[in-house]
Amino acid sequence: MSKFKELGLQESLLSAVADLGFETPSEVQEKAIPILLESETDLVALAQTGTGKTAAFGFPLIQKIDSASRTTQGLILSPTRELCLQITNEMQLYSKYEKGINIVAIYGGASITDQARQIKRGAQIVVATPGRMKDMIRRGIVDISKIDYCILDEADEMLNMGFFEDIQDILSNTPKEKSTWLFSATMPKEVSTIAKKFMHHPQEITVGDKNAGATTVQHEYYVVGGRDRYPALKRLADANPGIFSVIFCRTKRDTQRVAEKLIEDGYNAGALHGDLSQNQRDLVMNSFRKKQVQLLVATDVAARGIDVDDITHVINYQLPDEIETYTHRSGRTGRAGKSGISMVIITRSELRKISAIERKIKQDFIEKKIPSGIEICEIQLYHLANNIKDTKINKDIDGYLPAINDVLEGIDREELIKKIVSVEFSRFYNYYSKTHDLNSTDHSNKRERGRRSDGESAPKDGSVRYFINVGERDGYDWMSLKDFLRDKLGLDKEDVYKVDTKDSFSFFNTDAQFTPLILETFSDFKVDGRFINVEVSKNPGSRGGGGGRKKDRFRGKKKDGGYKKGNKGGSYKSKSKRKSGFY
Ligand code: AMP
């Protein structure tokens, strides 16, 4: 029997689950669904975004409502228009085989008449943002006086955004006899107040740690001089060729400024903040979703609705004032069972904030170094070589081959490879070979000494850096690759360090004494029929900066390495990945 069936879901939902490719229920689904199906109860569920909570309340809601009746029976309140649409879309997919169900989204910035028309047709489930909902109640367009279920999604975000009174108003239009299900990533005082005020003996479930960030996220910080924030940001992007990232700034002005600079420097970047019109925000979000924009620079408020699963890195260009906000920021990555990295660019004087965040999220930060120019060149070079290897040959080129052969006649293979790679690589090399170290070197203010750095112990004398031709696409992260290497080489925990995984390749360090052993072990080494190749990297002093994934880079066209539209590649597996080992 499928795991979803064991939770008590009816056939129509099980068919939808099968279509969606969900194989195992996520933790929040496993905990919430049976409770909600079996009893009429209030529920408080603490769960991060991206943990599958829409289905955790969506499945029971769909199963419980009477689709033969046109009355509005379920109301879902969500903080932003983005999320509201996302929930509606997901719910529509879930209810695909449930005849007669009408799920309508109500949100600001779109025609109220259209939404009113949809409501009039009879919507058993309404998904709404608080502002527009209140407006529609006031105008008598929507009637929620007979609902049986009210869901407050991302309650902490709604309260953060100042919707307390709106929520209170809306709830006062609902019957006392109903079930309220509250979902929240964190449990600040305001959320507890809502729970106390509007709920009766709610059952509580917690997914992961209360108030803790998602554990699939690795937290890193980079100490730089105040004026080096922007160049540091560029290096972090360049050191992670597949980056698909949200970059958080504190103010709208900084957000706009950083986005403009990135665009000027040839990156595929966009800005998202409150001074933009709804239309401009929609445009940038659409481009981001399609990965045409790879670096989305955003304010906290504007980013609240971002619900995109594949974000590889969250970059804190500046730290937020509130620690709670950091949890929300970093929760934008590491979603749907994928791993993610939250990077903080910080000056020495702000270092104490890191300890405060660590206490809150109950996870350690890793201190990392901004990669040197040469390291970035090396990463980009390997990335380019891999891209060439992976590129599907375009058959239409065949007709031109004789002419191309004529042009390239007399150039041998090695020279040809060098030339092809140079076409793209020189631009990068020319820029980075002249740049300086961006890491702040004054240690007077440093946090406790001997902390983990690059995930491991401090660099040692005679350290050798290696390149290995496996990476995240082969299922490794820095921890599992380190385990693999230690295991194969029979080395101790401390002997392999600075493990830095990219999409299709990785780097690691050992002391020089192990080099013969490593080269010997991997001289003829296969896993699943594939040769695992290890080489000494040309950059032995590497600091192991990046630590991310990548997609096509190098195709940018401007000054010092920018993104070009329509890049693709990398290892973003959505449904197929979900199928195997979600959570
Ligand atoms: P949510 O937290 O509801 O925003 O869900 C995050 C993503 O995970 C969405 O794209 C869902 O379609 C997906 N998802 C939800 N439940 C599962 C599951 N059991 N297996 C695989 N993917 C899921």
XYZ file of C-alpha atoms and ligand atoms in Angstrom:
606
model
C 0.000 0.000 0.000
C 1.374 3.391 -0.880
C 2.567 5.483 2.026
C 0.056 8.163 1.094
C -2.763 5.636 1.228
C -1.676 4.674 4.732
C -2.202 8.287 5.750
C -5.858 7.888 4.821
C -6.042 9.747 1.511
C -8.894 8.916 -0.837
C -8.410 7.511 -4.355
C -8.819 10.793 -6.249
C -5.991 12.334 -4.242
C -3.818 9.245 -4.586
C -4.128 9.488 -8.370
C -3.039 13.130 -8.217
C -0.123 12.186 -5.950
C 0.943 9.594 -8.507
C 0.755 12.165 -11.323
C 2.859 14.604 -9.328
C 5.492 11.950 -8.768
C 5.414 12.237 -4.981
C 6.611 8.914 -3.624
C 6.910 9.422 0.096
C 5.074 11.855 2.313
C 7.278 14.567 3.772
C 7.567 14.840 7.547
C 4.942 17.549 7.878
C 2.560 15.554 5.679
C 3.128 12.403 7.662
C 2.395 14.223 10.891
C -0.430 16.543 9.850
C -2.547 14.557 7.388
C -3.739 11.764 9.723
C -4.574 14.253 12.482
C -6.548 16.496 10.148
C -8.365 13.642 8.451
C -9.331 11.816 11.600
C -10.664 14.638 13.706
C -12.158 18.089 13.601
C -9.388 19.881 15.417
C -7.379 23.051 15.492
C -3.742 22.582 14.605
C -0.513 24.530 14.975
C 2.190 23.232 12.676
C 5.712 24.582 12.811
C 7.278 23.922 9.465
C 9.596 25.776 7.110
C 8.583 26.709 3.615
C 9.514 24.068 1.108
C 8.750 21.166 3.425
C 5.581 20.189 1.590
C 3.131 21.963 3.845
C 0.741 22.992 1.098
C -0.106 19.333 0.610
C -0.116 18.793 4.382
C -3.176 21.015 4.680
C -4.311 20.825 1.050
C -4.958 17.085 0.884
C -7.098 16.940 4.043
C -8.955 20.093 3.045
C -9.839 18.750 -0.396
C -10.890 15.424 1.078
C -13.088 17.024 3.728
C -15.042 19.584 1.789
C -18.283 18.770 0.032
C -17.646 19.321 -3.664
C -21.351 18.905 -4.471
C -22.108 22.096 -2.572
C -21.226 25.510 -3.971
C -20.815 27.105 -0.556
C -17.385 28.411 0.417
C -16.153 25.925 2.991
C -12.425 26.514 3.211
C -10.408 29.727 3.448
C -6.641 29.806 3.136
C -4.917 33.055 4.056
C -1.389 33.595 2.819
C 0.909 36.612 3.104
C 1.619 37.448 -0.536
C 0.103 37.313 -3.951
C 2.954 35.074 -5.101
C 2.287 32.510 -2.441
C -1.447 32.794 -2.920
C -1.083 31.883 -6.595
C 1.376 29.141 -5.796
C -0.983 27.543 -3.268
C -3.906 27.819 -5.675
C -1.931 26.148 -8.454
C -0.765 23.345 -6.190
C -4.284 22.815 -4.836
C -5.663 22.661 -8.344
C -3.175 19.945 -9.174
C -4.058 18.052 -6.017
C -7.790 18.219 -6.784
C -7.407 17.278 -10.432
C -9.487 14.100 -10.049
C -12.000 15.557 -7.634
C -15.011 16.558 -9.711
C -16.718 19.900 -9.187
C -14.103 21.556 -7.020
C -13.511 25.220 -7.625
C -10.493 26.827 -5.977
C -10.226 30.571 -6.424
C -7.328 32.936 -5.689
C -8.040 36.398 -4.348
C -5.148 38.848 -4.227
C -4.350 42.496 -4.715
C -2.968 44.089 -7.857
C -5.357 42.241 -10.184
C -8.893 42.911 -11.363
C -11.357 42.596 -8.520
C -14.203 42.128 -11.033
C -12.631 38.995 -12.494
C -12.073 37.578 -9.051
C -15.654 38.439 -8.049
C -16.938 36.625 -11.141
C -15.008 33.500 -10.217
C -16.318 33.623 -6.659
C -19.866 33.975 -7.946
C -19.565 30.716 -9.826
C -19.189 29.071 -6.416
C -15.790 28.483 -4.851
C -15.591 25.828 -2.175
C -12.045 26.904 -1.400
C -10.784 30.483 -1.428
C -7.079 31.253 -1.226
C -6.521 34.886 -0.342
C -4.138 37.586 0.763
C -5.484 39.435 3.825
C -5.789 42.902 2.247
C -7.864 41.892 -0.777
C -9.897 39.463 1.293
C -10.924 42.199 3.686
C -11.835 44.424 0.773
C -14.013 41.758 -0.815
C -15.776 40.976 2.446
C -16.496 44.682 2.899
C -18.003 44.870 -0.574
C -20.089 41.789 0.103
C -18.493 39.880 -2.770
C -17.402 36.899 -0.765
C -19.189 35.122 2.042
C -17.068 33.244 4.554
C -19.744 32.990 7.224
C -20.186 29.267 6.636
C -16.638 28.034 6.333
C -15.623 24.888 8.170
C -11.882 25.295 7.767
C -9.588 28.276 7.987
C -5.911 27.898 7.226
C -3.359 30.529 8.153
C -0.316 29.814 6.043
C 3.056 31.362 6.856
C 1.421 33.004 9.833
C 4.679 34.533 11.019
C 5.188 36.225 7.649
C 1.639 37.575 7.662
C 2.149 39.082 11.085
C 5.586 40.389 10.135
C 3.933 42.206 7.301
C 1.516 43.890 9.663
C -1.603 41.887 8.825
C -2.588 41.249 12.429
C -5.637 43.489 12.349
C -6.726 42.349 8.923
C -6.558 38.735 10.037
C -8.511 39.559 13.149
C -11.153 41.328 11.053
C -11.393 38.463 8.583
C -11.669 35.855 11.315
C -14.484 37.802 12.930
C -16.520 37.139 9.773
C -16.113 33.378 10.122
C -18.215 31.067 12.302
C -16.978 30.128 15.768
C -17.502 26.457 15.011
C -14.745 25.793 12.549
C -11.297 24.266 12.522
C -8.304 26.549 12.258
C -4.997 25.198 11.009
C -2.029 27.480 11.492
C 1.236 26.895 9.663
C 4.292 28.904 10.509
C 8.050 28.577 10.082
C 8.741 30.272 13.382
C 6.771 30.912 16.525
C 7.263 34.531 17.569
C 5.057 36.000 20.287
C 2.558 37.413 17.808
C 1.843 33.975 16.360
C 1.296 32.509 19.821
C -1.109 35.364 20.486
C -3.140 34.537 17.389
C -3.115 30.856 18.338
C -4.336 31.637 21.850
C -6.943 34.087 20.722
C -8.500 32.228 17.834
C -7.867 28.565 18.427
C -9.225 25.974 20.841
C -6.813 23.454 22.291
C -4.871 23.128 19.061
C -2.817 20.003 18.510
C 0.807 20.890 17.865
C 3.274 19.405 15.462
C 6.838 20.477 14.833
C 8.888 19.574 11.838
C 12.574 19.846 12.660
C 13.556 22.220 15.422
C 11.313 25.012 16.649
C 12.580 28.310 15.291
C 15.464 26.596 13.583
C 16.384 27.073 9.966
C 16.135 24.218 7.501
C 18.886 21.694 8.134
C 19.477 21.177 4.456
C 21.061 24.612 4.430
C 24.768 25.153 5.038
C 25.553 28.545 6.537
C 28.775 30.315 5.576
C 30.255 33.705 6.262
C 32.932 35.710 4.478
C 34.751 38.541 6.224
C 35.632 41.434 3.927
C 36.436 45.127 4.203
C 33.371 47.370 4.065
C 34.207 48.605 0.579
C 34.737 45.149 -0.801
C 31.184 43.876 -0.428
C 30.364 44.262 -4.077
C 33.562 42.733 -5.546
C 33.161 39.911 -3.005
C 29.619 39.305 -4.211
C 30.834 39.069 -7.783
C 33.497 36.560 -6.839
C 31.011 34.401 -4.986
C 28.830 34.357 -8.081
C 31.780 33.608 -10.365
C 33.085 30.849 -8.105
C 29.707 29.118 -8.389
C 28.974 28.891 -12.079
C 25.534 27.359 -11.594
C 24.355 29.859 -9.073
C 20.621 30.617 -8.915
C 20.378 32.988 -6.070
C 18.488 35.555 -4.063
C 20.740 38.336 -2.803
C 19.330 40.217 0.168
C 20.031 43.883 0.811
C 18.722 45.954 3.671
C 17.269 48.903 1.781
C 15.427 49.458 -1.472
C 18.190 51.811 -2.552
C 20.959 49.273 -2.026
C 18.847 46.617 -3.714
C 18.417 48.751 -6.812
C 22.066 49.824 -6.787
C 23.496 46.312 -6.466
C 21.167 44.959 -9.152
C 22.102 47.789 -11.516
C 25.809 47.233 -10.975
C 25.460 43.518 -11.588
C 23.537 44.119 -14.797
C 26.128 46.650 -15.881
C 28.833 44.073 -15.235
C 27.060 41.627 -17.498
C 25.305 39.391 -14.989
C 21.799 38.180 -15.426
C 20.431 40.058 -12.457
C 17.165 41.708 -11.472
C 15.860 43.857 -8.629
C 12.795 43.180 -6.504
C 11.660 45.843 -4.060
C 8.673 47.880 -3.022
C 9.367 50.910 -5.220
C 8.687 48.845 -8.329
C 5.205 48.589 -9.755
C 3.349 45.289 -9.470
C 3.882 44.827 -13.162
C 7.644 45.294 -12.900
C 7.774 42.897 -9.980
C 5.802 40.293 -11.915
C 8.168 40.608 -14.839
C 11.276 40.117 -12.769
C 9.725 37.202 -10.872
C 8.726 35.507 -14.110
C 12.249 35.854 -15.451
C 13.624 34.511 -12.185
C 11.324 31.511 -12.254
C 12.470 30.752 -15.785
C 16.055 31.156 -14.594
C 16.662 33.922 -17.093
C 17.475 36.039 -14.078
C 20.011 34.104 -12.033
C 20.779 36.701 -9.392
C 17.681 38.260 -7.875
C 18.545 41.172 -5.615
C 15.710 41.749 -3.159
C 14.579 43.448 -0.003
C 13.146 41.279 2.736
C 9.629 42.552 2.320
C 9.549 42.122 -1.451
C 11.105 38.654 -1.259
C 8.481 37.320 1.095
C 6.458 35.738 -1.607
C 9.330 34.054 -3.384
C 8.530 30.405 -3.476
C 10.955 28.919 -5.933
C 12.339 25.487 -5.178
C 15.705 25.449 -6.903
C 17.490 28.373 -5.294
C 21.076 27.211 -4.788
C 22.384 30.124 -2.743
C 20.964 32.831 -0.568
C 23.465 35.657 -0.287
C 23.170 38.103 2.569
C 24.815 41.132 1.013
C 24.097 42.776 4.330
C 22.790 41.049 7.435
C 19.245 41.914 8.490
C 18.568 43.727 11.737
C 16.363 40.954 13.074
C 17.680 37.436 13.486
C 14.221 36.122 12.682
C 14.615 37.668 9.241
C 17.795 35.681 8.656
C 15.805 32.466 9.177
C 13.338 33.557 6.520
C 16.089 34.519 4.122
C 18.023 31.276 4.443
C 14.790 29.276 4.220
C 14.517 30.361 0.576
C 17.120 27.748 -0.269
C 17.402 24.079 0.708
C 13.784 23.477 -0.237
C 11.983 20.337 -1.316
C 14.714 18.038 -0.097
C 17.516 19.816 -1.937
C 20.554 21.239 -0.240
C 21.366 24.912 -0.292
C 23.907 27.417 0.937
C 23.265 30.625 2.801
C 26.240 33.003 2.513
C 26.800 36.080 4.604
C 29.147 38.835 3.464
C 30.209 40.541 6.643
C 32.706 43.052 7.999
C 34.781 42.350 11.080
C 32.760 44.675 13.242
C 29.609 42.646 12.563
C 31.112 39.285 13.476
C 29.323 38.989 16.811
C 26.016 38.849 14.955
C 27.040 35.488 13.543
C 27.169 33.934 17.016
C 23.729 35.324 17.790
C 22.307 33.782 14.622
C 24.010 30.466 15.350
C 22.274 30.323 18.708
C 18.945 31.028 17.080
C 19.194 28.609 14.189
C 21.033 26.012 16.274
C 23.512 25.468 13.502
C 27.149 26.490 13.159
C 28.397 28.801 10.480
C 31.453 27.875 8.483
C 33.997 30.628 8.007
C 35.035 30.748 4.384
C 37.408 32.835 2.341
C 36.465 34.807 -0.718
C 38.069 32.834 -3.544
C 41.135 34.329 -5.181
C 41.050 35.383 -8.813
C 43.137 32.384 -9.803
C 40.803 29.974 -8.027
C 37.871 31.427 -9.889
C 39.716 31.056 -13.171
C 40.403 27.441 -12.371
C 36.784 26.713 -11.475
C 35.589 28.415 -14.621
C 38.100 26.567 -16.737
C 36.987 23.167 -15.513
C 33.418 24.241 -15.860
C 33.971 25.276 -19.431
C 35.713 21.995 -20.237
C 32.783 20.092 -18.760
C 30.336 22.177 -20.721
C 32.123 21.407 -23.933
C 32.084 17.717 -23.035
C 28.371 17.756 -22.200
C 27.249 19.861 -25.129
C 24.970 18.005 -27.534
C 26.239 18.315 -31.072
C 23.994 20.340 -33.314
C 23.421 18.284 -36.475
C 22.897 21.417 -38.537
C 26.587 22.136 -38.230
C 27.377 19.146 -40.486
C 26.750 21.098 -43.661
C 29.299 23.700 -42.708
C 31.975 21.246 -41.643
C 33.988 21.204 -44.879
C 34.324 24.975 -44.778
C 35.150 24.953 -41.043
C 37.760 22.255 -41.642
C 39.318 24.444 -44.303
C 39.600 27.336 -41.881
C 41.063 25.232 -39.080
C 43.358 23.146 -41.238
C 46.838 22.625 -39.882
C 45.885 23.152 -36.232
C 46.463 20.016 -34.187
C 44.043 18.708 -31.542
C 45.842 20.137 -28.537
C 46.208 23.547 -30.061
C 42.584 23.491 -31.149
C 41.420 22.686 -27.621
C 43.542 25.509 -26.238
C 42.114 27.912 -28.751
C 38.498 26.918 -28.141
C 38.900 27.253 -24.397
C 40.754 30.548 -24.749
C 37.861 32.070 -26.672
C 35.909 32.180 -23.427
C 38.538 31.858 -20.774
C 40.824 34.759 -21.611
C 38.214 37.302 -20.702
C 37.936 35.838 -17.241
C 41.628 35.406 -16.849
C 42.403 38.930 -17.974
C 40.097 40.328 -15.355
C 40.954 38.141 -12.428
C 44.697 37.701 -12.855
C 45.151 41.303 -11.774
C 42.848 41.347 -8.751
C 43.873 41.286 -5.105
C 42.839 39.289 -2.044
C 39.504 40.515 -0.697
C 39.593 38.777 2.631
C 39.835 40.938 5.669
C 43.086 39.895 7.346
C 42.968 41.749 10.635
C 42.262 39.033 13.148
C 42.017 41.217 16.232
C 38.274 40.866 16.282
C 38.081 37.303 15.184
C 35.668 34.914 16.770
C 37.087 32.038 18.760
C 40.173 30.674 17.180
C 40.310 27.208 15.760
C 36.731 27.293 14.562
C 35.816 25.263 11.585
C 36.894 26.897 8.399
C 35.827 25.631 5.004
C 34.035 22.984 6.912
C 37.195 21.648 8.457
C 40.470 22.203 10.236
C 42.867 25.026 9.461
C 45.185 24.837 6.435
C 48.363 22.898 7.026
C 51.893 23.276 5.708
C 52.627 21.462 2.521
C 48.987 21.287 1.613
C 48.095 19.972 -1.832
C 44.849 20.741 -3.618
C 43.299 18.216 -5.966
C 40.706 18.245 -8.677
C 38.338 15.244 -8.848
C 35.868 14.638 -11.646
C 32.802 13.969 -9.501
C 30.482 16.562 -8.047
C 26.974 17.363 -6.947
C 25.430 15.951 -10.065
C 26.828 12.573 -8.911
C 25.076 12.995 -5.591
C 27.960 14.321 -3.497
C 28.052 17.249 -1.141
C 31.218 18.246 0.693
C 30.474 15.935 3.575
C 29.704 12.808 1.595
C 32.617 13.374 -0.776
C 34.938 13.726 2.184
C 33.606 10.463 3.591
C 34.052 8.764 0.238
C 37.677 9.932 -0.034
C 38.580 9.023 3.510
C 37.050 5.646 3.049
C 38.801 4.880 -0.244
C 42.145 6.221 0.925
C 42.039 4.840 4.451
C 42.784 8.287 5.880
C 41.685 9.924 9.125
C 38.974 12.502 9.575
C 41.430 15.411 9.661
C 43.459 14.311 6.636
C 41.034 15.368 3.918
C 39.916 18.984 4.146
C 38.714 21.982 2.158
C 36.339 19.779 0.221
C 34.515 22.008 -2.205
C 31.923 20.435 -4.475
C 30.772 21.953 -7.742
C 28.245 20.535 -10.155
C 30.326 18.060 -12.128
C 33.665 18.263 -10.339
C 35.133 19.087 -6.940
C 38.291 20.084 -5.120
C 39.864 18.874 -1.895
C 43.116 19.206 0.022
C 45.441 16.832 1.841
C 48.939 17.202 3.248
C 51.615 16.666 0.616
C 52.684 13.343 2.171
C 49.470 11.754 0.881
C 49.842 12.848 -2.732
C 51.516 9.620 -3.981
C 48.839 7.531 -2.253
C 46.060 9.593 -3.798
C 47.429 9.607 -7.316
C 48.160 5.903 -7.081
C 44.687 5.052 -5.695
C 42.923 6.994 -8.403
C 45.175 6.040 -11.281
C 42.771 3.339 -12.398
C 39.687 3.717 -10.275
C 36.133 3.122 -11.371
C 32.751 3.640 -9.732
C 29.779 2.158 -11.590
C 31.957 1.681 -14.632
C 33.073 5.291 -14.683
C 36.680 6.396 -14.219
C 37.222 8.611 -11.211
C 40.043 10.910 -12.032
C 42.064 12.908 -9.502
C 44.687 15.467 -10.452
C 46.809 17.896 -8.510
C 45.254 21.295 -8.939
C 47.439 24.046 -10.324
C 46.435 26.184 -7.410
C 47.867 24.559 -4.282
C 47.328 27.596 -2.076
C 43.635 27.431 -2.685
C 41.394 28.747 -0.005
C 38.388 26.709 -0.895
C 35.997 29.564 -1.260
C 32.866 28.790 -3.162
C 31.084 25.594 -2.442
C 28.081 25.605 -4.684
C 26.663 24.380 -7.906
C 26.652 25.769 -11.266
C 25.050 26.221 -14.573
C 26.449 27.593 -17.756
C 28.665 30.535 -17.118
C 31.304 31.858 -19.330
C 28.792 32.743 -21.937
C 28.372 36.209 -20.549
C 29.533 38.929 -22.723
C 30.597 41.898 -20.717
C 33.566 43.186 -18.815
C 34.361 40.667 -16.188
C 32.163 37.745 -16.629
C 28.439 38.022 -16.827
C 25.533 35.776 -17.408
C 23.888 35.486 -20.673
C 20.229 34.874 -21.093
C 18.928 31.372 -21.388
C 21.812 29.690 -19.671
C 21.061 26.188 -18.776
C 22.694 23.084 -17.539
C 23.665 22.404 -13.973
C 21.988 19.773 -11.958
C 18.583 21.079 -11.232
C 16.443 18.045 -11.065
C 12.929 18.766 -10.110
C 10.383 16.024 -10.379
C 12.809 13.239 -11.193
C 14.945 14.160 -8.225
C 11.935 14.454 -5.995
C 10.947 10.937 -6.843
C 14.054 9.510 -5.361
C 14.650 10.267 -1.758
C 12.592 13.337 -1.058
C 13.367 14.362 2.487
P 5.569 23.498 -0.172
O 6.315 23.444 1.131
O 4.165 23.103 -0.024
O 5.742 24.841 -0.846
O 6.203 22.407 -1.160
C 7.475 22.509 -1.748
C 7.590 21.670 -3.002
O 7.657 20.282 -2.699
C 6.434 21.842 -3.974
O 6.973 22.001 -5.264
C 5.663 20.537 -3.877
O 5.061 20.186 -5.113
C 6.746 19.534 -3.509
N 6.255 18.420 -2.677
C 5.334 18.475 -1.690
N 5.167 17.262 -1.136
C 6.000 16.415 -1.759
C 6.275 14.999 -1.618
N 5.694 14.256 -0.716
N 7.191 14.480 -2.459
C 7.824 15.252 -3.376
N 7.603 16.573 -3.561
C 6.709 17.161 -2.756
